[in-house]
PDB file of C-alpha atoms in Angstrom:
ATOM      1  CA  UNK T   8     -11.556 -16.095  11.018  1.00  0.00           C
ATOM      2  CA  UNK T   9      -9.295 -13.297  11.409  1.00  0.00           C
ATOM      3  CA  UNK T  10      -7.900 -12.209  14.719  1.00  0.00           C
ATOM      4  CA  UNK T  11      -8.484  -8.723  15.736  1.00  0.00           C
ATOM      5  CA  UNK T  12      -5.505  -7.273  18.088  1.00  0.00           C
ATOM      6  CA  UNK T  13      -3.385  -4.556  19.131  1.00  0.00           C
ATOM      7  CA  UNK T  14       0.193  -6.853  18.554  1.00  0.00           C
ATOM      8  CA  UNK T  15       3.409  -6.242  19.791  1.00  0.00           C
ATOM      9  CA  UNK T  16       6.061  -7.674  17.782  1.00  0.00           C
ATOM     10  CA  UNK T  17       7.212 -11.269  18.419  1.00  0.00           C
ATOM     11  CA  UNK T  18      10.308 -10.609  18.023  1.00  0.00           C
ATOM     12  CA  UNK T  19      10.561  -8.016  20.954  1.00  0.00           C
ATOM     13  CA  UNK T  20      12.828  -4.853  20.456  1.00  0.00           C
ATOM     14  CA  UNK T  21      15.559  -6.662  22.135  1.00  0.00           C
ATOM     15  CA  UNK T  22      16.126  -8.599  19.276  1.00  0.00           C
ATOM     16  CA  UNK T  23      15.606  -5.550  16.890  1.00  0.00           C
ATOM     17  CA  UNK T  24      18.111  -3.782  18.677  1.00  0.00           C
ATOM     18  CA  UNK T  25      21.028  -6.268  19.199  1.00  0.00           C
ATOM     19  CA  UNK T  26      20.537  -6.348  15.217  1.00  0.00           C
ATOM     20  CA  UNK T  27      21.567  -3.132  14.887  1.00  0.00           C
ATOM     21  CA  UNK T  28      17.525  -2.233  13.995  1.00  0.00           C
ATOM     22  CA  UNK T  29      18.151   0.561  16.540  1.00  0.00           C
ATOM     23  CA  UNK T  30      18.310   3.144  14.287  1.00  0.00           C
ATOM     24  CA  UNK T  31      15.392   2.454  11.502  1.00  0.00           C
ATOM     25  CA  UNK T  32      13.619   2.672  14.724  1.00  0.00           C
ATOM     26  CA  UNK T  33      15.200   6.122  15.975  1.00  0.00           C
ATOM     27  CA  UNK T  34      12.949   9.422  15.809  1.00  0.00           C
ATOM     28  CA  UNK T  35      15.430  10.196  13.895  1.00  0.00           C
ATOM     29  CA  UNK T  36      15.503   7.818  10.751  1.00  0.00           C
ATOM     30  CA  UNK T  37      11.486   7.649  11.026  1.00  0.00           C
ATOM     31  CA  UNK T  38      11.704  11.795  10.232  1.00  0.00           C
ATOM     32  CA  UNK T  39      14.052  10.041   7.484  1.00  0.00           C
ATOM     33  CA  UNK T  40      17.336  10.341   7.477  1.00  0.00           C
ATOM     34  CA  UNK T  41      18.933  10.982   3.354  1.00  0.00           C
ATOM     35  CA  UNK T  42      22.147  10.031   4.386  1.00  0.00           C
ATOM     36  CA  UNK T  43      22.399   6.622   2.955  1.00  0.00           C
ATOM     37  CA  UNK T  44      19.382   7.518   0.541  1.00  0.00           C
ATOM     38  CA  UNK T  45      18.856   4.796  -2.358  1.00  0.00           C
ATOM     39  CA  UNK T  46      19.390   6.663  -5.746  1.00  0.00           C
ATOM     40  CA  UNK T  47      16.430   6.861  -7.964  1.00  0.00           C
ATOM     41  CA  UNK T  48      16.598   4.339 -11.361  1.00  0.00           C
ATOM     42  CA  UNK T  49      14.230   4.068 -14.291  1.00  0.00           C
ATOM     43  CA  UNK T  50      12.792   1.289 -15.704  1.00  0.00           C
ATOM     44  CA  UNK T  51      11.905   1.154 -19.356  1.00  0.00           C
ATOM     45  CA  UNK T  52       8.902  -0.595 -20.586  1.00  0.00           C
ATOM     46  CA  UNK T  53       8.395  -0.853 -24.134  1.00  0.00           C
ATOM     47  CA  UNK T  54       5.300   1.388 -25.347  1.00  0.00           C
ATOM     48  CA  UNK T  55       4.772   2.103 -21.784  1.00  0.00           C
ATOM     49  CA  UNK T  56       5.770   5.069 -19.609  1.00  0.00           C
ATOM     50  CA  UNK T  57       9.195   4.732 -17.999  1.00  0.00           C
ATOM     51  CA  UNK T  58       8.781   4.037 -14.085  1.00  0.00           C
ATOM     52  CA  UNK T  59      10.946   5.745 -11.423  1.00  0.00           C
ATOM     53  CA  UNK T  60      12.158   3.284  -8.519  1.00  0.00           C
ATOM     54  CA  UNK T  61      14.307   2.976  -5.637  1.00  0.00           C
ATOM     55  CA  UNK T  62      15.738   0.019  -4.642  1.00  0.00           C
ATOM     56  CA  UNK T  63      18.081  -1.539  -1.875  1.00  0.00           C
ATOM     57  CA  UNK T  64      19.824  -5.296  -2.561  1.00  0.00           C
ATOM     58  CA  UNK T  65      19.905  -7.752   0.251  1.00  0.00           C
ATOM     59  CA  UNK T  66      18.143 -10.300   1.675  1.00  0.00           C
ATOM     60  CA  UNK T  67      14.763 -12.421   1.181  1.00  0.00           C
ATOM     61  CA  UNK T  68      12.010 -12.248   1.409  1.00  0.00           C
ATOM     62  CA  UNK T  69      12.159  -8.571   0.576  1.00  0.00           C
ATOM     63  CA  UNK T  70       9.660  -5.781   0.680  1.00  0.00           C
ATOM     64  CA  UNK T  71       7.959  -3.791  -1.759  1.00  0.00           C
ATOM     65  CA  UNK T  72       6.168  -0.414  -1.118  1.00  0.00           C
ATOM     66  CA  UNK T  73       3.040   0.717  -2.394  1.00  0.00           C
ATOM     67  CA  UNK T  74       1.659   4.224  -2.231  1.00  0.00           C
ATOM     68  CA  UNK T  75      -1.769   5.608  -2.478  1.00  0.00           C
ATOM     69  CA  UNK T  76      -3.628   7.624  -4.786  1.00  0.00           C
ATOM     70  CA  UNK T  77      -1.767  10.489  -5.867  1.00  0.00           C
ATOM     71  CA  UNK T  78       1.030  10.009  -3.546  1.00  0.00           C
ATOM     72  CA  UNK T  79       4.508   8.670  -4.721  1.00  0.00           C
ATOM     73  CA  UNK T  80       7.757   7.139  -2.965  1.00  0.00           C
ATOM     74  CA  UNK T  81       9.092   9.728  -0.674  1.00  0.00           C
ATOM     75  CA  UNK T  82       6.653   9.664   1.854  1.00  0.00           C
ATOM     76  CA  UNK T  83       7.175   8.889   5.675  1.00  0.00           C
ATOM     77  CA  UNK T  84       6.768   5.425   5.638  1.00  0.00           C
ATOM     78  CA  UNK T  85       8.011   4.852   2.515  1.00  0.00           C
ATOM     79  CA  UNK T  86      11.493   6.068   3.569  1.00  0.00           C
ATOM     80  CA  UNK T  87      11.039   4.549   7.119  1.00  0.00           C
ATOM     81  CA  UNK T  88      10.790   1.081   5.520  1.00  0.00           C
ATOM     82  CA  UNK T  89      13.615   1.585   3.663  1.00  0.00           C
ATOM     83  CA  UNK T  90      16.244   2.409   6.740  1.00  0.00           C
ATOM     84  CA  UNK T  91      14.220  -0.471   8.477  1.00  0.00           C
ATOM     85  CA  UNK T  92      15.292  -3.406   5.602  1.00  0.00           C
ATOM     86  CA  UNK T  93      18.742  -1.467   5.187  1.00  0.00           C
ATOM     87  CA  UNK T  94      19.266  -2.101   9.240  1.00  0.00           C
ATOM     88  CA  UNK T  95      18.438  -6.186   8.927  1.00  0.00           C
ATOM     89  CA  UNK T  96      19.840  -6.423   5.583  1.00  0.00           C
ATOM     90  CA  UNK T  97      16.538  -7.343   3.377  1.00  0.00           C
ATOM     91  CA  UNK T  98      16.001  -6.320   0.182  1.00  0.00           C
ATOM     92  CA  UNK T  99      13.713  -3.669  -0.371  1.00  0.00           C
ATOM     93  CA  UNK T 100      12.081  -1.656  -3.515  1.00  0.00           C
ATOM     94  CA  UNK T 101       9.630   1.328  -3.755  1.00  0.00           C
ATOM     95  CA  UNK T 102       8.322   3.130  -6.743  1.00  0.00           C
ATOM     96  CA  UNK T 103       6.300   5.410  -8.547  1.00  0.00           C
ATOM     97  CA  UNK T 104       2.718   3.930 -10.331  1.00  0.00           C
ATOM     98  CA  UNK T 105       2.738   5.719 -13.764  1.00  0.00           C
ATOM     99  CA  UNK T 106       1.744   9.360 -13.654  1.00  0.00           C
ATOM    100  CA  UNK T 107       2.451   9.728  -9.806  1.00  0.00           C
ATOM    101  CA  UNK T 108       5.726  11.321  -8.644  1.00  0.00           C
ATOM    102  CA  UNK T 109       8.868  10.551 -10.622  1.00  0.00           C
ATOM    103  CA  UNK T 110       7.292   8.340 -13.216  1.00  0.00           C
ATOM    104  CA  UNK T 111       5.997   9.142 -17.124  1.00  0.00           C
ATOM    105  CA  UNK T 112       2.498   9.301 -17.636  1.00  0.00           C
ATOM    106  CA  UNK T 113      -0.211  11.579 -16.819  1.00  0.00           C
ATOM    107  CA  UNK T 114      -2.362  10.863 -13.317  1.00  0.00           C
ATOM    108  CA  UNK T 115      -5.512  11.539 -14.950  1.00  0.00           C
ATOM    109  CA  UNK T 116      -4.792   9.030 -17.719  1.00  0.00           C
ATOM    110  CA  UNK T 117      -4.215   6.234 -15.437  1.00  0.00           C
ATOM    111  CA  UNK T 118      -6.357   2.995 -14.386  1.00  0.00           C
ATOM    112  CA  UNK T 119      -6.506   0.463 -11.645  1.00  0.00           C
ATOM    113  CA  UNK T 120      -5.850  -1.579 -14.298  1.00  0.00           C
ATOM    114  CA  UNK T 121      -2.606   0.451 -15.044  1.00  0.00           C
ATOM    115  CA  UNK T 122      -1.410   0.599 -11.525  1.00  0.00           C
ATOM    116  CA  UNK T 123      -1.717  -2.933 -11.303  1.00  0.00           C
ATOM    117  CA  UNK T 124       0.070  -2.833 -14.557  1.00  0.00           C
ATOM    118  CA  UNK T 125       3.239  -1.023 -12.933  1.00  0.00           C
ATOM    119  CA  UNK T 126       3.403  -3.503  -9.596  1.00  0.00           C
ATOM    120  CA  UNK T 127       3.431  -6.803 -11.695  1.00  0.00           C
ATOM    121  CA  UNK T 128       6.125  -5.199 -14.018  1.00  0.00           C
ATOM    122  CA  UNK T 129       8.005  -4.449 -10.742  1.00  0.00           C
ATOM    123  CA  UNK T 130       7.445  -8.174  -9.152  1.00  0.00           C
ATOM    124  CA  UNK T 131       8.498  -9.580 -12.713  1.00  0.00           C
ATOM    125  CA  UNK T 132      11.275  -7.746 -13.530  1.00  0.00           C
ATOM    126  CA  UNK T 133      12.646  -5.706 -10.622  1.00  0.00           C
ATOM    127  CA  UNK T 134      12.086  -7.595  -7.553  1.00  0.00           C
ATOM    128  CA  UNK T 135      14.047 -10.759  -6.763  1.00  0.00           C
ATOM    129  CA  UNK T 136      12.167 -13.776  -5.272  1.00  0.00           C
ATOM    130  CA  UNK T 137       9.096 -13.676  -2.633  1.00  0.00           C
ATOM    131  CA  UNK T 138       8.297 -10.188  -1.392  1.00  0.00           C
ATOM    132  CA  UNK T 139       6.170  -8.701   1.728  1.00  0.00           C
ATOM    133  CA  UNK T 140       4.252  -6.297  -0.162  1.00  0.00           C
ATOM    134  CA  UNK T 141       3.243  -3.137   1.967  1.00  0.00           C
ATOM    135  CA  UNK T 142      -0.084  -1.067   0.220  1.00  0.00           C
ATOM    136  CA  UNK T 143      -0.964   1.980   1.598  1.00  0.00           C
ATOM    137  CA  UNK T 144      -4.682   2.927   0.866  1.00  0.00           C
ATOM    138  CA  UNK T 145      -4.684   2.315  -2.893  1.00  0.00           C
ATOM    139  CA  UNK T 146      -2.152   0.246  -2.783  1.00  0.00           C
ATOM    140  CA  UNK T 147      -3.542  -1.882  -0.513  1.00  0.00           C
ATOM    141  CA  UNK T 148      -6.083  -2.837  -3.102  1.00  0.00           C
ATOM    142  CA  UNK T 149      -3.102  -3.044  -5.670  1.00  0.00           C
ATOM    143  CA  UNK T 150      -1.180  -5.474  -3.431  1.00  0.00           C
ATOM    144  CA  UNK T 151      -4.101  -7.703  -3.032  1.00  0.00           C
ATOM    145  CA  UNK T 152      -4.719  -8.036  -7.015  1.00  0.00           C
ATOM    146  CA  UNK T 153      -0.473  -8.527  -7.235  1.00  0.00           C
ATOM    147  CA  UNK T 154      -1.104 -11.163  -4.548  1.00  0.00           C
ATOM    148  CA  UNK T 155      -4.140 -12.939  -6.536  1.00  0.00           C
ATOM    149  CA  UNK T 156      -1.503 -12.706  -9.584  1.00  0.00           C
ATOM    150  CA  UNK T 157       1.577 -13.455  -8.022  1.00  0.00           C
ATOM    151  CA  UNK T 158       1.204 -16.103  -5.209  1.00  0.00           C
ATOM    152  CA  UNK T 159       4.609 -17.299  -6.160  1.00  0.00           C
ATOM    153  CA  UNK T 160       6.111 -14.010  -5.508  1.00  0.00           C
ATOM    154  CA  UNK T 161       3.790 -13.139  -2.787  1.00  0.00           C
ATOM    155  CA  UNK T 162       5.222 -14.227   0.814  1.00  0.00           C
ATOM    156  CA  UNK T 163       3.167 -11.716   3.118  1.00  0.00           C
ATOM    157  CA  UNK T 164       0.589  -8.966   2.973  1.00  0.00           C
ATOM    158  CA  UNK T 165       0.429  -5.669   5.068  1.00  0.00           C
ATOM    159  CA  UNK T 166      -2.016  -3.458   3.869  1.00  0.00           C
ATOM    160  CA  UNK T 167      -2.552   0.197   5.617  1.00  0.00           C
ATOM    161  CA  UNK T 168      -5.607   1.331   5.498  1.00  0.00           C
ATOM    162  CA  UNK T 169      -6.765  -0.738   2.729  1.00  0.00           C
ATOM    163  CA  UNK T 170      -9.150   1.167  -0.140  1.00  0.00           C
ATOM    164  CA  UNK T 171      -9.902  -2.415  -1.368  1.00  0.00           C
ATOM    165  CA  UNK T 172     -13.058  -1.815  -3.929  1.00  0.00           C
ATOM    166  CA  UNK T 173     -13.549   1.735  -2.100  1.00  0.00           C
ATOM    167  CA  UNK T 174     -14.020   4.162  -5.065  1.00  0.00           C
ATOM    168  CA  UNK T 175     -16.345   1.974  -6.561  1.00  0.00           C
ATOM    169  CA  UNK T 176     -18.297   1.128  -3.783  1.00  0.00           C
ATOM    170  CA  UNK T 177     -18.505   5.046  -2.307  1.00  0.00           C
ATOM    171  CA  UNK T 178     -19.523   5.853  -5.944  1.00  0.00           C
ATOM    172  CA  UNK T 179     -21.983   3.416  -5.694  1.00  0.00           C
ATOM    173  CA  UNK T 180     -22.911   4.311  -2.430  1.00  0.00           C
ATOM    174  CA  UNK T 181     -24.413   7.930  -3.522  1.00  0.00           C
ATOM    175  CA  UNK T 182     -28.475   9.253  -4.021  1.00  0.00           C
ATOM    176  CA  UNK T 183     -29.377   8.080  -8.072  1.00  0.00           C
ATOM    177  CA  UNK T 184     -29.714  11.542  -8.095  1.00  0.00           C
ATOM    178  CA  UNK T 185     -26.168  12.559  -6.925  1.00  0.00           C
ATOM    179  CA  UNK T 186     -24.873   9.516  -9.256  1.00  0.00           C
ATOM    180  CA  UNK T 187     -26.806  10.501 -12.282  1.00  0.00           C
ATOM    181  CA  UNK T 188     -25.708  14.618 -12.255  1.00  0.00           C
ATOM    182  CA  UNK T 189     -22.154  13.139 -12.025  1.00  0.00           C
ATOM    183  CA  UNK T 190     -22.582  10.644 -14.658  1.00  0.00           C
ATOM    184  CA  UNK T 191     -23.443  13.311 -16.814  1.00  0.00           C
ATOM    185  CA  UNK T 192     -20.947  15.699 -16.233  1.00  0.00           C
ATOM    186  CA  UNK T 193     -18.949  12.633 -17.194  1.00  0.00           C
ATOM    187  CA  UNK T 194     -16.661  13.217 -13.750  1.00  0.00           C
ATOM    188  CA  UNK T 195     -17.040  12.605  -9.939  1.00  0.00           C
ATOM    189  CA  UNK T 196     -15.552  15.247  -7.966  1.00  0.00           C
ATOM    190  CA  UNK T 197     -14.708  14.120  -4.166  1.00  0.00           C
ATOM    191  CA  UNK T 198     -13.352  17.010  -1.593  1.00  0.00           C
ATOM    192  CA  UNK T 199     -10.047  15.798  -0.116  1.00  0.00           C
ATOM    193  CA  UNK T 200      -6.921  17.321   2.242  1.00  0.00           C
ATOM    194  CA  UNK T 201      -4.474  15.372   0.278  1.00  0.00           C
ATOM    195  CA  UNK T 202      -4.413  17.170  -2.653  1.00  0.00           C
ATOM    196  CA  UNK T 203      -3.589  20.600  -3.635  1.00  0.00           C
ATOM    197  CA  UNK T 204      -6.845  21.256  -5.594  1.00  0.00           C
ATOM    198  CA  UNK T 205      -8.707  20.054  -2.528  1.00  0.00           C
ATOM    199  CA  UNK T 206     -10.035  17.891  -4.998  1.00  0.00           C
ATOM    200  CA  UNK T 207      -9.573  14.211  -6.744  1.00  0.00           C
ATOM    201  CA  UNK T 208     -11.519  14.086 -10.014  1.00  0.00           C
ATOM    202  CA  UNK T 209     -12.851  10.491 -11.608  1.00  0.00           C
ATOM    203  CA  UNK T 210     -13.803   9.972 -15.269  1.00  0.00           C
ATOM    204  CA  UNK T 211     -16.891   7.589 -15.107  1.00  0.00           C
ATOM    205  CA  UNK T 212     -14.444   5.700 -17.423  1.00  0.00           C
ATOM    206  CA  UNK T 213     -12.416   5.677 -14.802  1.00  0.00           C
ATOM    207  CA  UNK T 214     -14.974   4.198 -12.532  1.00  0.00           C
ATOM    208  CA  UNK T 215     -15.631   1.638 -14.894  1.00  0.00           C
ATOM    209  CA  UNK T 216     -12.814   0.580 -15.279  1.00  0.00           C
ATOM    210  CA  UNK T 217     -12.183   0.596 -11.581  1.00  0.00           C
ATOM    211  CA  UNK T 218     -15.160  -2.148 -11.272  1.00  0.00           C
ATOM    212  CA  UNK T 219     -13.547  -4.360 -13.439  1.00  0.00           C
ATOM    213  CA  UNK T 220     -10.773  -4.868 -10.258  1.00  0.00           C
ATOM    214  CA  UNK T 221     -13.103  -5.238  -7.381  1.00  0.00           C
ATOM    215  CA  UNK T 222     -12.388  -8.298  -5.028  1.00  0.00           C
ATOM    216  CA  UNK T 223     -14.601  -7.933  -1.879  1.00  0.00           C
ATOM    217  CA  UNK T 224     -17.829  -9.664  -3.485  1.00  0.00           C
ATOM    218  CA  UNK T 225     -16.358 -13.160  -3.538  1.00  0.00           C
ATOM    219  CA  UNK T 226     -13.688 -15.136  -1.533  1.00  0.00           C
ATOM    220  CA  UNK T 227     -10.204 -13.581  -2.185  1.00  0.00           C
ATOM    221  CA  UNK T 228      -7.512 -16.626  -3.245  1.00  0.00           C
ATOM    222  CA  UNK T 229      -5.116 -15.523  -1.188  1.00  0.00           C
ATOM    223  CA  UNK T 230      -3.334 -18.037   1.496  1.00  0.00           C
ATOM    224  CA  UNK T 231       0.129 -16.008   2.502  1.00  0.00           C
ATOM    225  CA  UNK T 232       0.250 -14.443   5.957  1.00  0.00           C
ATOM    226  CA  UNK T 233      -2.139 -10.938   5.647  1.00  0.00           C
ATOM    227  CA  UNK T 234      -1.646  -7.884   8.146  1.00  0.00           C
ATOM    228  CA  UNK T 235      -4.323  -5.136   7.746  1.00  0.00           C
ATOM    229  CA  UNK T 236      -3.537  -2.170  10.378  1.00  0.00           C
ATOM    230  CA  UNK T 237      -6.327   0.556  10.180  1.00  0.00           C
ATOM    231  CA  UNK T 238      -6.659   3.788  12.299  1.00  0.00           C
ATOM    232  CA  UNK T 239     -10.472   4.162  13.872  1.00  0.00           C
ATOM    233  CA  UNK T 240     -10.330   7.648  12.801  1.00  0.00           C
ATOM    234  CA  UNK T 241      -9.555   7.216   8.977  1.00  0.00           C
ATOM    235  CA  UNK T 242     -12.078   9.803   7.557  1.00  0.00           C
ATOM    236  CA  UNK T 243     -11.387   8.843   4.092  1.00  0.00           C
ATOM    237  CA  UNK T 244     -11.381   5.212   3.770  1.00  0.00           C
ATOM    238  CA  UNK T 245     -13.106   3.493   6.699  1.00  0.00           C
ATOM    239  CA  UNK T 246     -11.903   0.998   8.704  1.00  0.00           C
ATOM    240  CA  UNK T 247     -14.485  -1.711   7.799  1.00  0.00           C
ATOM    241  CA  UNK T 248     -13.410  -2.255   4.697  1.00  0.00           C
ATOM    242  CA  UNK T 249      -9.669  -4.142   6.464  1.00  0.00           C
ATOM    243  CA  UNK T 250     -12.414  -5.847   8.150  1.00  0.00           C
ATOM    244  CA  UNK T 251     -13.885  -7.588   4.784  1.00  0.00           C
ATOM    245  CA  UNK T 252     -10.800  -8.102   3.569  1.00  0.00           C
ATOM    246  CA  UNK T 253      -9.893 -10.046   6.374  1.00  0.00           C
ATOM    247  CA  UNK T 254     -13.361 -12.070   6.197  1.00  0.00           C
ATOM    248  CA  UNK T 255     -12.797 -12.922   2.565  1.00  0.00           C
ATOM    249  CA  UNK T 256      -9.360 -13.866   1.944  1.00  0.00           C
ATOM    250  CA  UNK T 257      -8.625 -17.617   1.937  1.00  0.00           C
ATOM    251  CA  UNK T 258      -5.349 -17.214   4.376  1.00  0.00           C
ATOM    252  CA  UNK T 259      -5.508 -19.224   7.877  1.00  0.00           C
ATOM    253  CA  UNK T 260      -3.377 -16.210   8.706  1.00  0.00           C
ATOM    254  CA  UNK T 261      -4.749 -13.094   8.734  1.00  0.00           C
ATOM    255  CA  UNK T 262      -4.561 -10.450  11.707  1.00  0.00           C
ATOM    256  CA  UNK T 263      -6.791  -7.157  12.210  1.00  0.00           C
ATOM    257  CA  UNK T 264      -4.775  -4.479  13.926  1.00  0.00           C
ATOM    258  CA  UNK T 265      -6.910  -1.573  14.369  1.00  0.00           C
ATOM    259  CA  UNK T 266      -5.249   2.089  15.984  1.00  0.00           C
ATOM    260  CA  UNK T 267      -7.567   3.981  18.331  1.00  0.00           C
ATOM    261  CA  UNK T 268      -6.325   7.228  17.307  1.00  0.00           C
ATOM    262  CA  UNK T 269      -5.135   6.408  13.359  1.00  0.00           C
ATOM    263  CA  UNK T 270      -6.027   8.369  10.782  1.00  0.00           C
ATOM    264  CA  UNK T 271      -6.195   7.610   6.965  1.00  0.00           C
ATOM    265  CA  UNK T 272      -2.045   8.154   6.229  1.00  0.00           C
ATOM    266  CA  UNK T 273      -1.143   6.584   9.224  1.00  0.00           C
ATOM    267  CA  UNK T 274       1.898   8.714   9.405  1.00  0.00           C
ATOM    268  CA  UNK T 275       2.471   9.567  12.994  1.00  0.00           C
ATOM    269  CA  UNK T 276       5.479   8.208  14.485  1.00  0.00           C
ATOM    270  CA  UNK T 277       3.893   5.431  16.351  1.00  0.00           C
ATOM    271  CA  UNK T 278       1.979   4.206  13.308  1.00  0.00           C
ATOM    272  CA  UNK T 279       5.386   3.765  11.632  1.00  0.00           C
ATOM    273  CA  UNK T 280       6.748   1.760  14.379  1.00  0.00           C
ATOM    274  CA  UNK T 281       3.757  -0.617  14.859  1.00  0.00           C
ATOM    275  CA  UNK T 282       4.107  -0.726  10.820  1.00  0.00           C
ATOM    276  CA  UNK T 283       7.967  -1.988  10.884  1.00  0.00           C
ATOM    277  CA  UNK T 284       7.244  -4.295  13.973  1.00  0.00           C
ATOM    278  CA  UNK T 285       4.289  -5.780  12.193  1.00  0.00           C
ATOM    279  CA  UNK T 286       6.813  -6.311   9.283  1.00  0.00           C
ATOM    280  CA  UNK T 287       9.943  -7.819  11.568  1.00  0.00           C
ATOM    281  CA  UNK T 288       7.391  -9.744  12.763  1.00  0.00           C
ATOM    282  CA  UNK T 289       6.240 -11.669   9.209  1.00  0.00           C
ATOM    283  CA  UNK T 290      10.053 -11.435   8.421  1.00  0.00           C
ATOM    284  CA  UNK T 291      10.943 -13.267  11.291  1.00  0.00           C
ATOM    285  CA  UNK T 292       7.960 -16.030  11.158  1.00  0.00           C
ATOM    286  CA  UNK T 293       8.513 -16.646   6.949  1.00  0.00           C
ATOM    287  CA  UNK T 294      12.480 -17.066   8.153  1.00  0.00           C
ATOM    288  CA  UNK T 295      11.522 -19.313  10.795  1.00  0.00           C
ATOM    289  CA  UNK T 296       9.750 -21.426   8.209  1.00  0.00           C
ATOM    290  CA  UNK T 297      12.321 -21.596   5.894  1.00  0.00           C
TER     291      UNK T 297
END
């Protein structure tokens, strides 16, 4: 059963800052600070588009980034976590799925299936033993199929505001009218803030595809330590659906940490912080174990 709780970190900020975590924590470095930037590589995949990535060499376990839909590797938390695993000296990675920010491909081209593609390359060939993997909305549901994949390079979960299932299921979700006047224009449309067109457009192919990766019907075999935080006010995926995650997954670990005031990018500075302590947190329980 998982535990639902505002948490504070174990660790305490004490800790944090005799470890010199001070500044990953700092207004400051949260507004991201390019000093000590990590220069962006590419990976080449053969017959596949060539993946942009950023990546910092140090300790285990390490942590891997995933954005959402549409988004790509420069984003607040994205950068925050970086400075954050640079402070402690952990290894840590972030990257662009194909056809989002720095990477080949085309958006519109690309799958679940493709996405989950890209993050398995990544584990396999870019990534260096067991990893926290961080998913933000999309890439929440990415980070649970890597998990299902990849228990052996799996150590911890932290999803923010998981879209586990979501398209599929809001799809789904609409009037057999609505469904079937989409279905034949052979695209769903769905009004958004986060993108310029004020738009995200779905193939039904798309969709289908999509259906193929859905894990909330059934138990999820996962058993590593899972963090979903989720903001109350998320308008575009809602907080629920952290909620079934939580129910289904296998793990006898498995907090619920749900924001009053959060909305869907969980972005704000405080939402960053709560992010990184929830992460020193599983860093410093999986070192404990060890």
């Amino acid at each position: 059963m998982a535990a639902v709780a505002l948490r504070s970190c174990r660790r305490g900020l004490s800790q944090i800052l005799s470890n010199g975590g001070l500044a990953a924590l700092s207004s400051k470095r949260l507004e991201g600070d390019r000093r000590h930037k990590s220069t962006v590589q590419y990976a080449s995949r053969p017959e596949l588009p060539k993946l942009a990535y950023r990546r910092v060499k140090g300790k285990s376990p390490g942590v891997v980034f995933l954005p959402g839909y549409g988004s790509n590797m420069n984003g607040q938390k994205a950068e925050a976590l970086e400075e954050f695993c640079r402070s402690l000296g952990h290894s840590y990675l972030r990257f662009d799925y194909t056809g989002h920010g720095a990477s080949e491909g085309v958006l519109a081209e690309g799958t679940i299936g493709t996405w989950k593609k890209d993050v398995l390359f990544v584990l396999d060939e870019l990534a260096e033993g067991p990893q926290i993997l961080v998913g933000s909305s999309i890439g929440g549901w990415l980070m649970l199929l890597a998990a299902i994949a990849r228990p052996e390079k799996t150590a911890a979960l932290v999803g923010i505001s998981t879209a586990a299932d979501h398209i599929v299921t809001s799809f789904n979700s609409l009037p057999l009218e609505t469904r079937k006047e989409f279905e034949e224009k052979g695209e769903w449309t769905v009004p958004t803030k986060h993108s310029e067109e004020g738009v995200y457009k779905f193939s039904m192919d798309f969709l289908r595809e999509a259906e193929n990766h859905c894990v909330l019907q059934s138990p999820i075999p996962i058993t590593c330590p899972v963090r979903l935080i989720h903001g109350l006010k998320d308008e575009d995926v809602p907080w629920h659906i952290s909620m079934q995650v939580a129910e289904r997954v296998l793990s006898p670990d498995v907090d619920v940490i749900l924001r009053r005031h959060g909305q869907h990018r969980m972005s704000e500075k405080d939402d960053i912080k709560l992010m990184v302590y929830t992460i020193d947190d599983l860093i410093d329980k999986l070192t404990t174990l060890v």
